[in-house]
PDB file of C-alpha atoms in Angstrom:
ATOM      1  CA  ALA A   1       0.241  -0.076   0.083  1.00 74.00           C
ATOM      2  CA  GLN A   2       1.332   3.907  -0.618  1.00 81.00           C
ATOM      3  CA  THR A   3       2.045   5.476   2.395  1.00 91.00           C
ATOM      4  CA  VAL A   4       2.389   9.811   2.156  1.00 95.00           C
ATOM      5  CA  THR A   5       4.159  11.109   4.907  1.00 96.00           C
ATOM      6  CA  GLN A   6       4.293  15.020   5.368  1.00 96.00           C
ATOM      7  CA  SER A   7       7.295  15.817   8.286  1.00 95.00           C
ATOM      8  CA  GLN A   8       6.913  19.050   8.372  1.00 95.00           C
ATOM      9  CA  PRO A   9       2.855  19.657  10.935  1.00 94.00           C
ATOM     10  CA  GLU A  10       3.730  23.107  10.836  1.00 96.00           C
ATOM     11  CA  MET A  11       5.769  25.849   9.060  1.00 97.00           C
ATOM     12  CA  SER A  12       5.665  29.750   8.584  1.00 97.00           C
ATOM     13  CA  VAL A  13       6.867  32.170   6.824  1.00 97.00           C
ATOM     14  CA  GLN A  14       7.573  35.620   6.673  1.00 97.00           C
ATOM     15  CA  GLU A  15       5.054  37.931   3.608  1.00 97.00           C
ATOM     16  CA  ALA A  16       6.887  38.109   0.100  1.00 97.00           C
ATOM     17  CA  GLU A  17      10.086  35.101   1.678  1.00 97.00           C
ATOM     18  CA  THR A  18       9.755  31.643   0.601  1.00 98.00           C
ATOM     19  CA  VAL A  19       9.161  28.246   1.509  1.00 98.00           C
ATOM     20  CA  THR A  20       9.547  25.084   0.528  1.00 98.00           C
ATOM     21  CA  LEU A  21       6.687  22.218   2.240  1.00 98.00           C
ATOM     22  CA  SER A  22       8.266  18.374   2.088  1.00 98.00           C
ATOM     23  CA  CYS A  23       6.138  15.440   0.893  1.00 98.00           C
ATOM     24  CA  THR A  24       7.118  11.955   0.206  1.00 97.00           C
ATOM     25  CA  TYR A  25       5.961   9.059  -0.769  1.00 96.00           C
ATOM     26  CA  ASP A  26       6.325   5.772  -1.124  1.00 94.00           C
ATOM     27  CA  THR A  27       5.275   2.714  -3.864  1.00 90.00           C
ATOM     28  CA  SER A  28       5.912   0.163  -6.072  1.00 88.00           C
ATOM     29  CA  GLU A  29       4.746   2.221  -8.875  1.00 86.00           C
ATOM     30  CA  SER A  30       6.433   3.078 -11.686  1.00 86.00           C
ATOM     31  CA  ASN A  31       3.766   5.180 -12.756  1.00 87.00           C
ATOM     32  CA  TYR A  32       1.700   7.767 -10.682  1.00 90.00           C
ATOM     33  CA  TYR A  33       0.317  11.353  -9.983  1.00 92.00           C
ATOM     34  CA  LEU A  34       1.309  13.203  -7.544  1.00 94.00           C
ATOM     35  CA  PHE A  35      -0.562  16.753  -6.082  1.00 94.00           C
ATOM     36  CA  TRP A  36      -0.308  19.500  -4.130  1.00 97.00           C
ATOM     37  CA  TYR A  37      -4.052  20.521  -2.434  1.00 96.00           C
ATOM     38  CA  LYS A  38      -4.316  23.639  -0.034  1.00 97.00           C
ATOM     39  CA  GLN A  39      -7.693  24.459   2.612  1.00 95.00           C
ATOM     40  CA  PRO A  40      -7.847  27.411   3.641  1.00 95.00           C
ATOM     41  CA  PRO A  41      -9.208  28.143   6.494  1.00 91.00           C
ATOM     42  CA  SER A  42     -12.528  28.243   4.739  1.00 90.00           C
ATOM     43  CA  ARG A  43     -12.036  24.403   5.161  1.00 90.00           C
ATOM     44  CA  GLN A  44     -12.595  24.113   1.345  1.00 91.00           C
ATOM     45  CA  MET A  45     -10.147  21.261  -0.671  1.00 93.00           C
ATOM     46  CA  ILE A  46      -7.541  22.989  -3.452  1.00 94.00           C
ATOM     47  CA  LEU A  47      -6.002  21.910  -5.789  1.00 94.00           C
ATOM     48  CA  VAL A  48      -2.460  24.281  -6.322  1.00 96.00           C
ATOM     49  CA  ILE A  49      -0.612  21.601  -8.809  1.00 95.00           C
ATOM     50  CA  ARG A  50       0.074  18.538 -10.235  1.00 93.00           C
ATOM     51  CA  GLN A  51       2.461  16.224 -11.118  1.00 93.00           C
ATOM     52  CA  GLU A  52       2.965  12.893 -13.058  1.00 90.00           C
ATOM     53  CA  ALA A  53       5.373  11.229 -12.570  1.00 90.00           C
ATOM     54  CA  TYR A  54       6.193  10.269 -16.448  1.00 88.00           C
ATOM     55  CA  LYS A  55       6.828  13.524 -16.916  1.00 87.00           C
ATOM     56  CA  GLN A  56      11.273  14.837 -15.874  1.00 84.00           C
ATOM     57  CA  GLN A  57       9.750  18.840 -15.870  1.00 91.00           C
ATOM     58  CA  ASN A  58       8.345  19.940 -12.407  1.00 94.00           C
ATOM     59  CA  ALA A  59       4.705  21.298 -12.293  1.00 93.00           C
ATOM     60  CA  THR A  60       4.509  25.014 -12.044  1.00 94.00           C
ATOM     61  CA  GLU A  61       1.446  27.199 -11.811  1.00 93.00           C
ATOM     62  CA  ASN A  62       2.475  30.919 -10.805  1.00 95.00           C
ATOM     63  CA  ARG A  63       4.466  31.683  -7.678  1.00 97.00           C
ATOM     64  CA  PHE A  64       3.441  27.452  -6.437  1.00 97.00           C
ATOM     65  CA  SER A  65       5.969  25.008  -7.438  1.00 97.00           C
ATOM     66  CA  VAL A  66       7.858  21.453  -7.310  1.00 97.00           C
ATOM     67  CA  ASN A  67      10.705  19.981  -7.062  1.00 97.00           C
ATOM     68  CA  PHE A  68       9.813  16.216  -8.293  1.00 96.00           C
ATOM     69  CA  GLN A  69      12.876  13.847  -7.257  1.00 95.00           C
ATOM     70  CA  LYS A  70      11.106   9.981  -8.516  1.00 94.00           C
ATOM     71  CA  ALA A  71      13.968   7.772  -7.227  1.00 93.00           C
ATOM     72  CA  ALA A  72      14.185   9.833  -3.687  1.00 95.00           C
ATOM     73  CA  LYS A  73      10.876   9.683  -3.653  1.00 95.00           C
ATOM     74  CA  SER A  74      10.182  13.253  -3.248  1.00 96.00           C
ATOM     75  CA  PHE A  75       7.940  15.840  -4.051  1.00 97.00           C
ATOM     76  CA  SER A  76       8.149  18.974  -2.165  1.00 97.00           C
ATOM     77  CA  LEU A  77       6.198  22.224  -2.997  1.00 98.00           C
ATOM     78  CA  LYS A  78       7.955  26.356  -2.888  1.00 98.00           C
ATOM     79  CA  ILE A  79       5.669  28.791  -2.719  1.00 98.00           C
ATOM     80  CA  SER A  80       7.492  32.136  -4.208  1.00 97.00           C
ATOM     81  CA  ASP A  81       6.509  35.284  -2.981  1.00 97.00           C
ATOM     82  CA  SER A  82       4.377  34.081   0.180  1.00 97.00           C
ATOM     83  CA  GLN A  83       0.632  36.514   1.136  1.00 97.00           C
ATOM     84  CA  LEU A  84      -0.866  36.369   3.378  1.00 97.00           C
ATOM     85  CA  GLY A  85      -4.298  34.930   1.772  1.00 96.00           C
ATOM     86  CA  ASP A  86      -1.449  31.263   1.582  1.00 97.00           C
ATOM     87  CA  THR A  87      -2.573  31.082   4.782  1.00 97.00           C
ATOM     88  CA  ALA A  88      -3.485  27.095   4.991  1.00 97.00           C
ATOM     89  CA  MET A  89      -3.150  23.806   5.485  1.00 96.00           C
ATOM     90  CA  TYR A  90      -1.557  21.568   2.715  1.00 97.00           C
ATOM     91  CA  PHE A  91      -1.844  18.382   1.574  1.00 96.00           C
ATOM     92  CA  CYS A  92       0.203  16.505  -0.402  1.00 96.00           C
ATOM     93  CA  ALA A  93      -1.753  13.393  -2.539  1.00 94.00           C
ATOM     94  CA  PHE A  94      -0.568   9.939  -4.338  1.00 93.00           C
ATOM     95  CA  MET A  95      -2.856   8.268  -6.652  1.00 90.00           C
ATOM     96  CA  LYS A  96      -1.286   5.243  -9.025  1.00 82.00           C
ATOM     97  CA  PRO A  97      -2.905   6.014 -12.700  1.00 73.00           C
ATOM     98  CA  PHE A  98      -6.524   4.157 -13.547  1.00 68.00           C
ATOM     99  CA  GLY A  99      -6.743   4.420  -9.726  1.00 65.00           C
ATOM    100  CA  GLN A 100      -8.579   7.340  -8.442  1.00 71.00           C
ATOM    101  CA  ASN A 101      -8.350   7.086  -5.232  1.00 77.00           C
ATOM    102  CA  PHE A 102      -6.221   9.182  -3.492  1.00 87.00           C
ATOM    103  CA  VAL A 103      -3.787   8.565  -0.757  1.00 91.00           C
ATOM    104  CA  PHE A 104      -3.468  12.220   1.502  1.00 93.00           C
ATOM    105  CA  GLY A 105      -0.284  12.541   3.628  1.00 94.00           C
ATOM    106  CA  PRO A 106      -0.967  14.248   7.232  1.00 94.00           C
ATOM    107  CA  GLY A 107      -0.326  17.461   6.111  1.00 95.00           C
ATOM    108  CA  THR A 108       0.923  20.635   6.965  1.00 96.00           C
ATOM    109  CA  ARG A 109       0.254  23.977   8.536  1.00 96.00           C
ATOM    110  CA  LEU A 110       1.683  27.360   7.056  1.00 97.00           C
ATOM    111  CA  SER A 111       0.832  30.551   8.180  1.00 97.00           C
ATOM    112  CA  VAL A 112       2.468  34.157   6.190  1.00 97.00           C
ATOM    113  CA  LEU A 113       3.397  36.200   8.822  1.00 97.00           C
ATOM    114  CA  PRO A 114       3.187  39.736   8.049  1.00 95.00           C
TER     115      PRO A 114
ATOM    116  CA  ASP B   1     -24.273  26.656 -10.603  1.00 57.00           C
ATOM    117  CA  ALA B   2     -22.114  23.689 -10.935  1.00 62.00           C
ATOM    118  CA  GLY B   3     -20.145  22.015  -8.116  1.00 90.00           C
ATOM    119  CA  ILE B   4     -19.969  19.680  -5.532  1.00 94.00           C
ATOM    120  CA  THR B   5     -22.792  20.820  -1.942  1.00 95.00           C
ATOM    121  CA  GLN B   6     -22.309  18.783   0.575  1.00 96.00           C
ATOM    122  CA  SER B   7     -25.546  19.380   3.698  1.00 95.00           C
ATOM    123  CA  PRO B   8     -25.355  19.527   6.050  1.00 96.00           C
ATOM    124  CA  ARG B   9     -22.411  21.735   6.754  1.00 95.00           C
ATOM    125  CA  TYR B  10     -22.227  21.157  10.233  1.00 96.00           C
ATOM    126  CA  LYS B  11     -24.396  18.095  12.569  1.00 97.00           C
ATOM    127  CA  ILE B  12     -24.498  17.680  16.266  1.00 97.00           C
ATOM    128  CA  THR B  13     -25.987  13.773  17.607  1.00 96.00           C
ATOM    129  CA  GLU B  14     -26.434  12.248  20.182  1.00 96.00           C
ATOM    130  CA  THR B  15     -24.330   8.195  20.235  1.00 97.00           C
ATOM    131  CA  GLY B  16     -26.458   5.401  18.485  1.00 97.00           C
ATOM    132  CA  ARG B  17     -28.466   8.203  16.492  1.00 97.00           C
ATOM    133  CA  GLN B  18     -29.020   7.181  12.426  1.00 97.00           C
ATOM    134  CA  VAL B  19     -26.550  10.340  10.571  1.00 97.00           C
ATOM    135  CA  THR B  20     -27.023  10.584   6.774  1.00 98.00           C
ATOM    136  CA  LEU B  21     -24.640  13.361   5.231  1.00 98.00           C
ATOM    137  CA  MET B  22     -25.483  14.233   2.080  1.00 97.00           C
ATOM    138  CA  CYS B  23     -23.793  14.717  -1.608  1.00 97.00           C
ATOM    139  CA  HIS B  24     -24.612  16.106  -4.588  1.00 97.00           C
ATOM    140  CA  GLN B  25     -22.812  16.949  -7.681  1.00 96.00           C
ATOM    141  CA  THR B  26     -23.805  18.803 -10.735  1.00 93.00           C
ATOM    142  CA  TRP B  27     -21.008  18.121 -13.721  1.00 88.00           C
ATOM    143  CA  SER B  28     -21.863  13.899 -14.010  1.00 86.00           C
ATOM    144  CA  HIS B  29     -18.550  12.804 -12.945  1.00 90.00           C
ATOM    145  CA  SER B  30     -18.401   8.788 -12.695  1.00 90.00           C
ATOM    146  CA  TYR B  31     -16.486   8.732  -9.536  1.00 91.00           C
ATOM    147  CA  MET B  32     -17.398  10.306  -6.436  1.00 94.00           C
ATOM    148  CA  PHE B  33     -15.711   9.664  -2.657  1.00 94.00           C
ATOM    149  CA  TRP B  34     -16.405  10.063   0.832  1.00 97.00           C
ATOM    150  CA  TYR B  35     -13.754  10.664   3.040  1.00 96.00           C
ATOM    151  CA  ARG B  36     -12.722  11.884   6.674  1.00 97.00           C
ATOM    152  CA  GLN B  37      -9.807  14.315   8.096  1.00 96.00           C
ATOM    153  CA  ASP B  38      -8.423  14.220  11.471  1.00 92.00           C
ATOM    154  CA  LEU B  39      -5.423  16.099  12.927  1.00 84.00           C
ATOM    155  CA  GLY B  40      -3.007  13.852  11.599  1.00 80.00           C
ATOM    156  CA  HIS B  41      -3.956  11.569   9.679  1.00 83.00           C
ATOM    157  CA  GLY B  42      -5.493  13.615   6.940  1.00 88.00           C
ATOM    158  CA  LEU B  43      -8.379  12.695   4.577  1.00 93.00           C
ATOM    159  CA  ARG B  44      -8.683   9.221   5.194  1.00 93.00           C
ATOM    160  CA  LEU B  45     -10.794   7.418   2.748  1.00 93.00           C
ATOM    161  CA  ILE B  46     -14.450   6.263   3.318  1.00 96.00           C
ATOM    162  CA  TYR B  47     -15.812   5.361   1.080  1.00 95.00           C
ATOM    163  CA  TYR B  48     -15.796   5.418  -3.639  1.00 93.00           C
ATOM    164  CA  SER B  49     -18.228   4.393  -6.295  1.00 94.00           C
ATOM    165  CA  ALA B  50     -17.185   4.385  -9.585  1.00 90.00           C
ATOM    166  CA  ALA B  51     -20.678   5.119 -11.413  1.00 91.00           C
ATOM    167  CA  ALA B  52     -24.183   4.715 -10.115  1.00 91.00           C
ATOM    168  CA  ASP B  53     -25.028   1.391  -8.261  1.00 92.00           C
ATOM    169  CA  ILE B  54     -21.221   0.659  -8.000  1.00 93.00           C
ATOM    170  CA  THR B  55     -20.089   1.167  -4.384  1.00 94.00           C
ATOM    171  CA  ASP B  56     -16.094  -0.580  -2.828  1.00 93.00           C
ATOM    172  CA  LYS B  57     -14.856  -0.104   0.789  1.00 94.00           C
ATOM    173  CA  GLY B  58     -11.786   2.175   1.058  1.00 91.00           C
ATOM    174  CA  GLU B  59      -9.374   2.363   3.952  1.00 90.00           C
ATOM    175  CA  VAL B  60     -12.138   3.245   7.373  1.00 95.00           C
ATOM    176  CA  PRO B  61     -15.482   1.811   6.190  1.00 96.00           C
ATOM    177  CA  ASP B  62     -16.698   0.108   9.114  1.00 96.00           C
ATOM    178  CA  GLY B  63     -19.287   2.268  10.812  1.00 96.00           C
ATOM    179  CA  TYR B  64     -20.708   3.710   7.549  1.00 98.00           C
ATOM    180  CA  VAL B  65     -22.856   2.453   4.913  1.00 97.00           C
ATOM    181  CA  VAL B  66     -23.135   4.185   1.586  1.00 97.00           C
ATOM    182  CA  SER B  67     -25.673   4.111  -1.835  1.00 95.00           C
ATOM    183  CA  ARG B  68     -25.486   5.834  -5.500  1.00 96.00           C
ATOM    184  CA  SER B  69     -29.131   4.926  -7.059  1.00 95.00           C
ATOM    185  CA  LYS B  70     -28.095   8.299  -9.427  1.00 93.00           C
ATOM    186  CA  THR B  71     -24.812   9.879 -10.988  1.00 93.00           C
ATOM    187  CA  GLU B  72     -25.405  13.322  -8.864  1.00 95.00           C
ATOM    188  CA  ASN B  73     -26.305  11.922  -5.593  1.00 96.00           C
ATOM    189  CA  PHE B  74     -23.945   9.882  -2.428  1.00 97.00           C
ATOM    190  CA  PRO B  75     -25.444   9.810   0.389  1.00 98.00           C
ATOM    191  CA  LEU B  76     -23.444   8.651   3.386  1.00 98.00           C
ATOM    192  CA  THR B  77     -25.497   6.931   6.369  1.00 98.00           C
ATOM    193  CA  LEU B  78     -23.953   6.254  10.342  1.00 97.00           C
ATOM    194  CA  GLU B  79     -25.741   3.549  11.167  1.00 94.00           C
ATOM    195  CA  SER B  80     -25.184   4.193  14.892  1.00 96.00           C
ATOM    196  CA  ALA B  81     -23.325   7.639  14.940  1.00 97.00           C
ATOM    197  CA  THR B  82     -19.921   6.965  17.754  1.00 97.00           C
ATOM    198  CA  ARG B  83     -17.331   9.300  19.189  1.00 96.00           C
ATOM    199  CA  SER B  84     -15.350   8.545  17.935  1.00 96.00           C
ATOM    200  CA  GLN B  85     -17.362   9.280  14.328  1.00 97.00           C
ATOM    201  CA  THR B  86     -16.329  12.694  15.231  1.00 97.00           C
ATOM    202  CA  SER B  87     -14.660  14.311  12.214  1.00 97.00           C
ATOM    203  CA  VAL B  88     -15.477  16.543   9.415  1.00 97.00           C
ATOM    204  CA  TYR B  89     -16.469  14.805   5.665  1.00 98.00           C
ATOM    205  CA  PHE B  90     -15.332  15.236   2.431  1.00 97.00           C
ATOM    206  CA  CYS B  91     -16.961  14.482  -0.713  1.00 96.00           C
ATOM    207  CA  ALA B  92     -15.538  14.262  -3.698  1.00 94.00           C
ATOM    208  CA  SER B  93     -15.745  13.757  -7.486  1.00 93.00           C
ATOM    209  CA  SER B  94     -14.108  13.084 -10.273  1.00 89.00           C
ATOM    210  CA  GLU B  95     -14.017  12.299 -13.546  1.00 84.00           C
ATOM    211  CA  PRO B  96     -12.013   8.656 -14.956  1.00 75.00           C
ATOM    212  CA  GLY B  97      -8.595   8.904 -15.877  1.00 70.00           C
ATOM    213  CA  SER B  98      -4.989   9.050 -15.312  1.00 61.00           C
ATOM    214  CA  SER B  99      -4.182  12.563 -13.927  1.00 69.00           C
ATOM    215  CA  GLN B 100      -7.609  13.464 -13.265  1.00 77.00           C
ATOM    216  CA  PRO B 101      -7.948  15.872 -10.144  1.00 81.00           C
ATOM    217  CA  GLN B 102     -10.699  15.540  -7.563  1.00 86.00           C
ATOM    218  CA  HIS B 103     -12.881  18.489  -6.809  1.00 91.00           C
ATOM    219  CA  PHE B 104     -13.904  18.469  -2.787  1.00 94.00           C
ATOM    220  CA  GLY B 105     -17.557  19.940  -1.752  1.00 94.00           C
ATOM    221  CA  ASP B 106     -16.836  22.225   1.138  1.00 93.00           C
ATOM    222  CA  GLY B 107     -17.757  19.170   4.315  1.00 95.00           C
ATOM    223  CA  THR B 108     -20.051  18.786   7.112  1.00 97.00           C
ATOM    224  CA  ARG B 109     -18.613  18.720  10.490  1.00 96.00           C
ATOM    225  CA  LEU B 110     -20.336  16.198  12.392  1.00 97.00           C
ATOM    226  CA  SER B 111     -20.381  16.172  16.018  1.00 97.00           C
ATOM    227  CA  ILE B 112     -21.726  13.121  18.052  1.00 97.00           C
ATOM    228  CA  LEU B 113     -21.871  13.491  21.893  1.00 94.00           C
TER     229      LEU B 113
END
C-alpha cells in the first residue's frame, strides 16, 4: 500500500519570502500522479498543482512550483513571494494510474506572517 | 452553479443515532468519494463509487453505509453513530482518467455527543 509522509506539521514564513513544504511517499509503482491541495480556514480543498511521474519537468503554477525527485520519492512544494492568503493547511496526495483513489499525507499547517 | 454540494455544513447528534450526510454534484462525474479528516491523519477514504450502483470500501469503512442510485448523489449514512466518528467529512468527485484531480465539497463538521 502507498503511504505519504509530510514531516513538517507546522511551518511559518514571512510575507514575500519563499517557503518549501516537504512530501515523501512510498510506492512500488513506476507511474503515478502527485498533487498538492490547499485547505484555507474556510475548509475548502483547493487543487494547487499536479505532477505526472513520467514527466521529468517539474510542474509550475504561478508562484507555486514543485521539486519532484522520483528516485528519492520526494515531492516538495515551493511557494515564492508568500502572501497572507497562502495561510492554510497543505496536503500532498498520491494517485496510482487509473486507480482514482487518493492517498493523502497528514498535512502541513503554513502560516504566513505579516 | 455547477459544483459539488454537501449538506448539512454542521451537524450535532447523539451516540446511537442514525445520521445521513448528503452529497450532490452537477458535473456528471463518474467517480465520487467520501473522506473523513482528522488531525494528524489528513484525509482518509471511507467509501468510493465508480458509477451508479457501484460502490467499494476505502481505508476506514467500518460503521458507514453508502448508496448511489443516481450518478449525481452519493449519501453517507452512519447507522449508529459513535463518538469516534466525530470528524469533518468531505465528499469529492472526479472523471475517470489518469491524472484527473478530485473536486471537493466544502465539508460537513459532524459532532457526536
